[in-house]
PDB file of C-alpha atoms and ligand atoms in Angstrom:
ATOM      1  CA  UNK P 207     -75.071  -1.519 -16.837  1.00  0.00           C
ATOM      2  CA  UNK P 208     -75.948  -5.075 -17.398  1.00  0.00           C
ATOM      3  CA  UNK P 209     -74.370  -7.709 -18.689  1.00  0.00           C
ATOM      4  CA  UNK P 210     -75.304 -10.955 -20.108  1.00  0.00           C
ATOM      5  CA  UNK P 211     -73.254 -13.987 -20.131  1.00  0.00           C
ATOM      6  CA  UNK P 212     -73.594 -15.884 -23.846  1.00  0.00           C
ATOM      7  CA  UNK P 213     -71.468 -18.123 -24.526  1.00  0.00           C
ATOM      8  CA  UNK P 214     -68.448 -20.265 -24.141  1.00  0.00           C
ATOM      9  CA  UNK P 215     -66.286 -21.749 -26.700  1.00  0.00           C
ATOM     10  CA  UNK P 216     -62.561 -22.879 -26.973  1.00  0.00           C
ATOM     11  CA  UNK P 217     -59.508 -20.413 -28.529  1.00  0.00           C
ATOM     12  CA  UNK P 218     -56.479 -21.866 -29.786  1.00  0.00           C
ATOM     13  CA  UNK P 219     -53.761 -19.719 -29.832  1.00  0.00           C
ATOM     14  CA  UNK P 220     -49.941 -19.954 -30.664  1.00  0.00           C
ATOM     15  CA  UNK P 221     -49.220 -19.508 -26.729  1.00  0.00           C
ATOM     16  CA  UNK P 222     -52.065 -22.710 -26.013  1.00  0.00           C
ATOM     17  CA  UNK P 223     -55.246 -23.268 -25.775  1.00  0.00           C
ATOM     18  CA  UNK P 224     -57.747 -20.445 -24.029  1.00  0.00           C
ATOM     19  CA  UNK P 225     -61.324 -20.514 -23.414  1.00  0.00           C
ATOM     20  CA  UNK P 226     -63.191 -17.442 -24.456  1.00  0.00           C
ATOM     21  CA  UNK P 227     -65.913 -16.368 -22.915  1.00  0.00           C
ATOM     22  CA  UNK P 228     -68.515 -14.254 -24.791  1.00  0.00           C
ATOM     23  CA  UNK P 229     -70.749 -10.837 -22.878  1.00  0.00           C
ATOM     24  CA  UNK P 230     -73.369  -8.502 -24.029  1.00  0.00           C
ATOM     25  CA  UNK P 231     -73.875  -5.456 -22.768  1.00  0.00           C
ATOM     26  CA  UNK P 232     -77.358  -5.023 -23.049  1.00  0.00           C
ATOM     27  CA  UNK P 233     -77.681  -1.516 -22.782  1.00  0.00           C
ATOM     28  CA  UNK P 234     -75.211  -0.344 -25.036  1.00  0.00           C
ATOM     29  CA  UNK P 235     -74.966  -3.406 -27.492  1.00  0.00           C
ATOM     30  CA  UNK P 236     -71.001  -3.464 -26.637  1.00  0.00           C
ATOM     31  CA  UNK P 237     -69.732  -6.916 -26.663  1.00  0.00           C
ATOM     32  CA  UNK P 238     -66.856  -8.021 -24.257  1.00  0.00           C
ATOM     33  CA  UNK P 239     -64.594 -11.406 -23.965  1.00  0.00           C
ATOM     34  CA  UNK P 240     -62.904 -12.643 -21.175  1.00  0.00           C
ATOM     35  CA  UNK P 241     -60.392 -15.334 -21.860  1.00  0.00           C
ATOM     36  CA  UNK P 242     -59.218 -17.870 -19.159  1.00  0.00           C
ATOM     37  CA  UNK P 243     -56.296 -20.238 -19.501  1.00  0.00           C
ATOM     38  CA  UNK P 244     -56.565 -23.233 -17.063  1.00  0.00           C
ATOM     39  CA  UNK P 245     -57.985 -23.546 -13.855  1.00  0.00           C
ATOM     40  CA  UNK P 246     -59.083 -20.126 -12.141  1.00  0.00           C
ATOM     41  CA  UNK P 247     -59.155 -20.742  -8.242  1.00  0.00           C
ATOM     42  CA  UNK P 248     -61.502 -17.826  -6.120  1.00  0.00           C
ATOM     43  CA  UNK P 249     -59.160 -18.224  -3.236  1.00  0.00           C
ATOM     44  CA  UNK P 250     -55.206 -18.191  -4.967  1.00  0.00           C
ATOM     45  CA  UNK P 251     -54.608 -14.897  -6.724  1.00  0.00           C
ATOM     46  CA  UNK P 252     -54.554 -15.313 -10.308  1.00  0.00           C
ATOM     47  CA  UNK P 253     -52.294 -13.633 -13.071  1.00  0.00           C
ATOM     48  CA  UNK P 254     -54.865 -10.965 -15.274  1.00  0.00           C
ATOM     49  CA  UNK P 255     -55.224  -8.691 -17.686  1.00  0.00           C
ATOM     50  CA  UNK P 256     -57.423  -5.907 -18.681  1.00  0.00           C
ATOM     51  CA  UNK P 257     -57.245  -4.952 -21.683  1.00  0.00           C
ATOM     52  CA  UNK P 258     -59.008  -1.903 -24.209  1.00  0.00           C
ATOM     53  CA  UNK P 259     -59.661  -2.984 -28.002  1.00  0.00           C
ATOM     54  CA  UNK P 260     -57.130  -1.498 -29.851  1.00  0.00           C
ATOM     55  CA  UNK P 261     -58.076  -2.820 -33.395  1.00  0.00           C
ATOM     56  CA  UNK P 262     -54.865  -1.126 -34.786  1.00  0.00           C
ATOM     57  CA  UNK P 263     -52.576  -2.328 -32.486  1.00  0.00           C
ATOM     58  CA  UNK P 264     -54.312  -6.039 -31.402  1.00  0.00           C
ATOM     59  CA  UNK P 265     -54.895  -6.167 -35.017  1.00  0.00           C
ATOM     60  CA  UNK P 266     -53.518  -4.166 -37.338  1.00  0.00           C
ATOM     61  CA  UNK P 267     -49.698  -4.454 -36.042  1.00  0.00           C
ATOM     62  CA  UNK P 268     -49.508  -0.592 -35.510  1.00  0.00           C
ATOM     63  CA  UNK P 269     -46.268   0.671 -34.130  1.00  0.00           C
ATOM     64  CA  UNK P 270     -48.022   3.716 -32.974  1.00  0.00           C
ATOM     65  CA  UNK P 271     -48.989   1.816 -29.579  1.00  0.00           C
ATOM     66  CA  UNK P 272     -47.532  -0.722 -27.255  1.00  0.00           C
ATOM     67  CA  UNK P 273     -51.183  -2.338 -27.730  1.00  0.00           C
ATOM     68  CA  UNK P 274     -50.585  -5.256 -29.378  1.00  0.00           C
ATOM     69  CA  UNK P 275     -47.502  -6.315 -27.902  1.00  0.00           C
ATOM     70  CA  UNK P 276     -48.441  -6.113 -24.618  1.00  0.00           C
ATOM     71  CA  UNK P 277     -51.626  -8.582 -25.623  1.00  0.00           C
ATOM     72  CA  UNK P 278     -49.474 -10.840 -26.994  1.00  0.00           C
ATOM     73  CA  UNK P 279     -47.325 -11.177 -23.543  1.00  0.00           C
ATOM     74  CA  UNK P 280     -50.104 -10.799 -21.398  1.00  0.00           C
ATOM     75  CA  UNK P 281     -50.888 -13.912 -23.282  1.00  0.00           C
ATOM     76  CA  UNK P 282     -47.444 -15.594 -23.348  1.00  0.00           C
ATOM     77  CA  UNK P 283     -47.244 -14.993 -19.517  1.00  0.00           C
ATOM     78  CA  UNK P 284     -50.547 -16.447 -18.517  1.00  0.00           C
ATOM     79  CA  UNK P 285     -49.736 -19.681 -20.642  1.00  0.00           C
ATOM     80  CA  UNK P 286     -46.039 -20.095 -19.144  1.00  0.00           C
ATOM     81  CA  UNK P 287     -47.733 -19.456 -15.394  1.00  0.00           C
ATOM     82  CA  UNK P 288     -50.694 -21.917 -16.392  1.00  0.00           C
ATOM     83  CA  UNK P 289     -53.574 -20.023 -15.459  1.00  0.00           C
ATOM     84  CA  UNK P 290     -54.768 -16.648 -15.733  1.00  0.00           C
ATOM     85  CA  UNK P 291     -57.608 -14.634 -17.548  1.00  0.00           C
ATOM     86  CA  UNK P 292     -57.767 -11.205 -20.007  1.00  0.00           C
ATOM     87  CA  UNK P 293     -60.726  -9.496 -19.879  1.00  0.00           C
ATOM     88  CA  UNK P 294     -61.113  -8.031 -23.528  1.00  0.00           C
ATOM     89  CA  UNK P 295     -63.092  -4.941 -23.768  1.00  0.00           C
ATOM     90  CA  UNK P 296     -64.592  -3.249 -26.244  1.00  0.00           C
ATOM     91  CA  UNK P 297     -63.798   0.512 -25.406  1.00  0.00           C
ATOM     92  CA  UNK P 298     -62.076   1.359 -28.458  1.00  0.00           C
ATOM     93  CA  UNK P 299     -59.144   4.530 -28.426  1.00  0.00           C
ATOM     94  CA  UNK P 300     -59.443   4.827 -24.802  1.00  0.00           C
ATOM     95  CA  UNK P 301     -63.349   4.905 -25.147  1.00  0.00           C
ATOM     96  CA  UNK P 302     -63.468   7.542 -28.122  1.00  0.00           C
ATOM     97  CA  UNK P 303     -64.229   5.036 -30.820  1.00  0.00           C
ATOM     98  CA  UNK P 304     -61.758   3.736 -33.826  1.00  0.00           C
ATOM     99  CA  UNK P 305     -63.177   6.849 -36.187  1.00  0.00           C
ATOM    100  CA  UNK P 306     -62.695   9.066 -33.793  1.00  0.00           C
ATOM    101  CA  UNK P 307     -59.275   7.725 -33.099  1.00  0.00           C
ATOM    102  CA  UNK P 308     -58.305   7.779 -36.400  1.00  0.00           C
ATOM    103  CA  UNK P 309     -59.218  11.201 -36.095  1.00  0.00           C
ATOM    104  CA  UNK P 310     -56.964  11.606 -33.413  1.00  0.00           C
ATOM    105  CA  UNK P 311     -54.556   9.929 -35.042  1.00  0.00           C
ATOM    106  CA  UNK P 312     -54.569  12.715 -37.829  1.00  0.00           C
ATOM    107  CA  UNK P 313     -54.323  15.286 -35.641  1.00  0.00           C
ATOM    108  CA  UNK P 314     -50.992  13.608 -34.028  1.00  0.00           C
ATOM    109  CA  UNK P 315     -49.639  13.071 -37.266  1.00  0.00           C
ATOM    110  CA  UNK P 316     -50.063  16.931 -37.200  1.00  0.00           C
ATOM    111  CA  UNK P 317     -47.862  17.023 -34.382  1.00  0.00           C
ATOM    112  CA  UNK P 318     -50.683  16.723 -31.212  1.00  0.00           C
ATOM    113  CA  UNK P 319     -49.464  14.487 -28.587  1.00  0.00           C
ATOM    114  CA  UNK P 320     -52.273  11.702 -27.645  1.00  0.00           C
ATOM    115  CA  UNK P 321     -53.637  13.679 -24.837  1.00  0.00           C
ATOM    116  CA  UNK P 322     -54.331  17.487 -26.781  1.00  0.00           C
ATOM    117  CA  UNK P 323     -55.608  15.579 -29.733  1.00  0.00           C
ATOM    118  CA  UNK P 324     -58.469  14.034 -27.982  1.00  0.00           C
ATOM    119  CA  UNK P 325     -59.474  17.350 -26.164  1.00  0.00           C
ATOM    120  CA  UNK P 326     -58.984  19.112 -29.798  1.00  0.00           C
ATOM    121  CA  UNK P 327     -62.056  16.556 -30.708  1.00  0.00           C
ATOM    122  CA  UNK P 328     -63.525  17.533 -27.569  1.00  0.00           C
ATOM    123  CA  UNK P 329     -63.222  14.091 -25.146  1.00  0.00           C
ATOM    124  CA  UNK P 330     -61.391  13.971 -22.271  1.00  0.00           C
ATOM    125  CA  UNK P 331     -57.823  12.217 -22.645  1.00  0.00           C
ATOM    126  CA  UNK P 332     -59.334   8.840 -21.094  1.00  0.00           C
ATOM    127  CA  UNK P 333     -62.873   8.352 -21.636  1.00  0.00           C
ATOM    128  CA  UNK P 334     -63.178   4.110 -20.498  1.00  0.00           C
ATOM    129  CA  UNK P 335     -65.825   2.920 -17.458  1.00  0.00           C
ATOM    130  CA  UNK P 336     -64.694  -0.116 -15.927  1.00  0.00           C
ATOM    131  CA  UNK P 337     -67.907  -1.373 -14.631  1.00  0.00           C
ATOM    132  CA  UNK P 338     -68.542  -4.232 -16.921  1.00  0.00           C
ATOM    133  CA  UNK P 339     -65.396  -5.786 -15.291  1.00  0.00           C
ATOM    134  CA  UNK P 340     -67.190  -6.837 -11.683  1.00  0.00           C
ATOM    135  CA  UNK P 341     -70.030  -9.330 -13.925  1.00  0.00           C
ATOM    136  CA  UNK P 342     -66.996 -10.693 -15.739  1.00  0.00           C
ATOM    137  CA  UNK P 343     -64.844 -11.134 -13.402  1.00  0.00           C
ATOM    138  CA  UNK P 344     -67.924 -13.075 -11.371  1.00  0.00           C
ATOM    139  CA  UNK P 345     -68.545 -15.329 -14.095  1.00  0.00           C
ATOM    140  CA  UNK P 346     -65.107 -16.764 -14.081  1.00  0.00           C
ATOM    141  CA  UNK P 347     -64.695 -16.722 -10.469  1.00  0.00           C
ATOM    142  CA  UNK P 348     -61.672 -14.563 -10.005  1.00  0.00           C
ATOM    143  CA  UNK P 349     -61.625 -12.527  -6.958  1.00  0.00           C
ATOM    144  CA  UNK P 350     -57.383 -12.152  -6.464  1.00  0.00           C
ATOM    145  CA  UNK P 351     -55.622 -10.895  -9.118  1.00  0.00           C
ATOM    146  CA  UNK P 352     -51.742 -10.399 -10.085  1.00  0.00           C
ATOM    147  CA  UNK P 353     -52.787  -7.737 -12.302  1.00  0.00           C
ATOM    148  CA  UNK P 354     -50.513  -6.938 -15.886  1.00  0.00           C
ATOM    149  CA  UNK P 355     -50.842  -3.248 -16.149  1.00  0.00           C
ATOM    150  CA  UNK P 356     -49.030  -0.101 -15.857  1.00  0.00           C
ATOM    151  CA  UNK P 357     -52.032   2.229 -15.740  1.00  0.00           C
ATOM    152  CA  UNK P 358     -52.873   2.820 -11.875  1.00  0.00           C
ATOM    153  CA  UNK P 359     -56.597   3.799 -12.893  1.00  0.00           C
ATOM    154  CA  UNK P 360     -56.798   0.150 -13.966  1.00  0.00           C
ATOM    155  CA  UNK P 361     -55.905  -0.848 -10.262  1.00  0.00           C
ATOM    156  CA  UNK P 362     -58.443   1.561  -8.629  1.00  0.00           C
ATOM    157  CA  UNK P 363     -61.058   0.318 -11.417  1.00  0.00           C
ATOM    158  CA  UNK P 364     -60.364  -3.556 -10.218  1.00  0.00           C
ATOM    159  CA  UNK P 365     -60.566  -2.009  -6.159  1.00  0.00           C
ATOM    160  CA  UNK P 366     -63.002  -0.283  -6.798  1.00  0.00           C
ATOM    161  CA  UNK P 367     -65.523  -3.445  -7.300  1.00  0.00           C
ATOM    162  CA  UNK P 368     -64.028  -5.336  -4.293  1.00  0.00           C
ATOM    163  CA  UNK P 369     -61.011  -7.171  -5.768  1.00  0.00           C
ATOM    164  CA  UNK P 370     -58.347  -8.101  -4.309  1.00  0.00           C
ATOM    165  CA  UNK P 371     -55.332  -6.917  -6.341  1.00  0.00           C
ATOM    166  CA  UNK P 372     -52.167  -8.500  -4.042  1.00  0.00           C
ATOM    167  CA  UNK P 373     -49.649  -7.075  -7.529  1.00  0.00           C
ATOM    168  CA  UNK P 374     -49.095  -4.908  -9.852  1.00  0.00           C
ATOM    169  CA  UNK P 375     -47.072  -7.018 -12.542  1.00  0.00           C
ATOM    170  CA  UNK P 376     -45.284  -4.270 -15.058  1.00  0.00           C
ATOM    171  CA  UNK P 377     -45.918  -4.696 -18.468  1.00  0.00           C
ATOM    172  CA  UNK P 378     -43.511  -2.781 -20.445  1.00  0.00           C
ATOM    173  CA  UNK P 379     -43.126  -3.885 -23.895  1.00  0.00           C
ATOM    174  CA  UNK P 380     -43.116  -2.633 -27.571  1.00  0.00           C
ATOM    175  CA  UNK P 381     -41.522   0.452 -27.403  1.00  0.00           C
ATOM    176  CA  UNK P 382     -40.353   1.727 -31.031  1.00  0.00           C
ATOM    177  CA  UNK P 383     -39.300   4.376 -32.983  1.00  0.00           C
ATOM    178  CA  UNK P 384     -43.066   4.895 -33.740  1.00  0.00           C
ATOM    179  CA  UNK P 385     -44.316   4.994 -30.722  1.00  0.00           C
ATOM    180  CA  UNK P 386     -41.762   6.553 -28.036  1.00  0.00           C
ATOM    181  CA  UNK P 387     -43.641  10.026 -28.125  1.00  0.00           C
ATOM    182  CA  UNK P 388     -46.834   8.044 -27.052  1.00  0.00           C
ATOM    183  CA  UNK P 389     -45.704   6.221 -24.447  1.00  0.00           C
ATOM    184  CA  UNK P 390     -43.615   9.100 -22.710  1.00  0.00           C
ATOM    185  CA  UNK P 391     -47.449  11.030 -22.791  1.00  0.00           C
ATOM    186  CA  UNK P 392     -48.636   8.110 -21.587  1.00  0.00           C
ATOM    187  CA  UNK P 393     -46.120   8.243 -18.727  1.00  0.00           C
ATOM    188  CA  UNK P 394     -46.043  12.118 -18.109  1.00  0.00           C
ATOM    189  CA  UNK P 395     -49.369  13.271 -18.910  1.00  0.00           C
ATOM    190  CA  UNK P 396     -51.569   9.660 -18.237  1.00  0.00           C
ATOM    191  CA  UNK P 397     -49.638   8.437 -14.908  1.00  0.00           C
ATOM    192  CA  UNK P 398     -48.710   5.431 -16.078  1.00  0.00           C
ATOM    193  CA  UNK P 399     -45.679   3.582 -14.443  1.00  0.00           C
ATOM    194  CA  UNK P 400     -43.152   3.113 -17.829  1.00  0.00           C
ATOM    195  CA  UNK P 401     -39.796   3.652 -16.611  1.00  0.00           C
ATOM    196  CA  UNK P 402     -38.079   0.991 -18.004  1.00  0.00           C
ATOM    197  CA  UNK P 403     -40.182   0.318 -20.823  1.00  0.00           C
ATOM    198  CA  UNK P 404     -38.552  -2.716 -23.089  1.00  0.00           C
ATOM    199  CA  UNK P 405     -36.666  -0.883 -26.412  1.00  0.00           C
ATOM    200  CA  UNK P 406     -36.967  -3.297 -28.831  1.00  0.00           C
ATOM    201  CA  UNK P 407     -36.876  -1.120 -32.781  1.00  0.00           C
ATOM    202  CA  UNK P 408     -36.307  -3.933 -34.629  1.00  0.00           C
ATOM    203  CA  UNK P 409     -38.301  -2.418 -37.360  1.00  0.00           C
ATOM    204  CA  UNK P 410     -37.285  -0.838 -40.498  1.00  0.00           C
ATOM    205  CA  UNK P 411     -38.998   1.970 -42.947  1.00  0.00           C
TER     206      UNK P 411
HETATM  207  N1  GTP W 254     -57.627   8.085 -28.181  1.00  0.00           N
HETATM  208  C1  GTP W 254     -56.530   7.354 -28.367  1.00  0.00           C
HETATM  209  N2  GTP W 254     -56.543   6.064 -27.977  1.00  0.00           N
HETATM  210  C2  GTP W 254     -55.415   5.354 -28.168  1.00  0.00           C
HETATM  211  C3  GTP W 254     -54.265   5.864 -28.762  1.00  0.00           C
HETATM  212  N3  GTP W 254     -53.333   4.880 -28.815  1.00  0.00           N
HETATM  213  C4  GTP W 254     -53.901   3.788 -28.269  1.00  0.00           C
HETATM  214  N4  GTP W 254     -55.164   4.075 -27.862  1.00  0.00           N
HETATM  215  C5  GTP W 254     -56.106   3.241 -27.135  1.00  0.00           C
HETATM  216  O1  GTP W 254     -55.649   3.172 -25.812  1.00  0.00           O
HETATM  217  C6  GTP W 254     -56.168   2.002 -25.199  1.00  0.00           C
HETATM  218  C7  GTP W 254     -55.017   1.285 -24.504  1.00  0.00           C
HETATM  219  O2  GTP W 254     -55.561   0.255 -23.752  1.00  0.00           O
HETATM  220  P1  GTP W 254     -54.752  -0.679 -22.767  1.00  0.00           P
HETATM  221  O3  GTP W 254     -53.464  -1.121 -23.393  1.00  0.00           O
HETATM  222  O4  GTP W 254     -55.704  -1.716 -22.285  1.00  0.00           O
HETATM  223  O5  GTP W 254     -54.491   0.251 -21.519  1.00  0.00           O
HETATM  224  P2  GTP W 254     -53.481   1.274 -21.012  1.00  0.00           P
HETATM  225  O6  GTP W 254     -54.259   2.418 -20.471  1.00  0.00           O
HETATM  226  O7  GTP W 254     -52.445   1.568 -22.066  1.00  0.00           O
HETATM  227  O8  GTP W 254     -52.803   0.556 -19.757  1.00  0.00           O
HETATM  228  P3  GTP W 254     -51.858  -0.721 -19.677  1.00  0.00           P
HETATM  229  O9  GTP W 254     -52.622  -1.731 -18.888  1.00  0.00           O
HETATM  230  O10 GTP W 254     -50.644  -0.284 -18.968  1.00  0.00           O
HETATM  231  O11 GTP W 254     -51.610  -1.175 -21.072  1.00  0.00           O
HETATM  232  C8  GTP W 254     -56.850   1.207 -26.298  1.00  0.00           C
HETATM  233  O12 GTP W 254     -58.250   1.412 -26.210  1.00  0.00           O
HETATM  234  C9  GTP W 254     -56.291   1.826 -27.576  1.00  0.00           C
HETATM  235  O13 GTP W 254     -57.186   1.731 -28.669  1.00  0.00           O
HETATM  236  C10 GTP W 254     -54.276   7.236 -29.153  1.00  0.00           C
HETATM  237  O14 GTP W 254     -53.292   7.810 -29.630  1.00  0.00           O
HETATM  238  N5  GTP W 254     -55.439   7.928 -28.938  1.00  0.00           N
END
């Protein structure tokens, strides 16, 4: 893994103003963002995100997901606490790829729950590395993190290169009609901490 720092440019947003930071993977081509909102301080711990492309979700305003809505107040948060970063990355369906997740996506529609229809396609249920997140992180100088995350792998992944995660900041939003199934998978079969994931169906056929 390497990765290349290119370039630095603002991004206005409806929650303020972030900087985005662009990063090439070199060997694979992938390219990552990291957005940072104010001043990032190495020795406070800063409010973060890490976050998988989810082009149908980020995007797209899929209901199948919680995706989108938990970018959107990862985003919200980090303006209202007035500093805080999102590392973007481009590992796509948990790593599979968008085809392939559409592909998934067909077989769930089939009845599959998110975990059997990636094995069906032959990939494990959660295929994302996490080592392009040590560079990044580097770069914009965060070393303490109040992480926004539900997924405990995402915790080990930020240990796991030497930060210093002092919380684990729920972020349970965006459950729906559409996407309830998922997120109890998500919960049962994926470990991640939902409980008291926010019910808010406020959307019609
Ligand atoms: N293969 C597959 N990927 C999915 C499906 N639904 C969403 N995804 C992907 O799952 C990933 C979710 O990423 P995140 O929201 O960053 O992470 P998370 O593991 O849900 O953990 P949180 O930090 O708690 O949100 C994205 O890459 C989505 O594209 C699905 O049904 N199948």
């Amino acid at each position: 893994m390497s990765i290349k720092y290119v370039a630095t440019s603002k991004l206005p947003t409806p929650w303020g103003i972030f900087a985005m930071h662009g990063f090439e993977d070199t060997e694979t081509g992938k390219e990552h963002v990291a957005l940072t909102y104010g001043e990032l301080d190495a020795k406070t711990p800063v409010l973060g995100r890490i976050h998988s492309e989810c082009l149908t979700g980020d995007a797209l305003f899929s209901l199948r997901c919680d995706c989108g809505f938990q970018l959107q107040t990862a985003m919200q948060n980090i303006a209202e606490a007035g500093s805080g970063f999102i590392l973007y990355l481009r590992q796509e369906g948990r790593g599979i790829g968008l085809l392939n997740k559409i592909r998934a996506y067909e077989l769930q529609d089939q009845g599959a729950n998110t975990v059997e229809a990636n094995e069906r396609l032959g990939f494990a249920a959660d295929m994302r590395k996490y080592d392009m997140i040590a560079p990044m992180l580097a770069h914009i100088g965060v070393t303490q993190v109040r992480l926004m995350t539900n997924n405990p792998r995402k915790v080990k992944a930020m240990q796991d290169v030497g930060m210093d995660v002092v919380e684990r900041v729920p972020l349970q939003v965006g459950k729906n009609r559409y996407n309830e199934a998922y997120l109890k998978t998500k919960s049962d079969a994926l470990g991640h901490m939902m409980s008291e994931v926010h019910f808010n169906d406020d959307h019609q056929d």
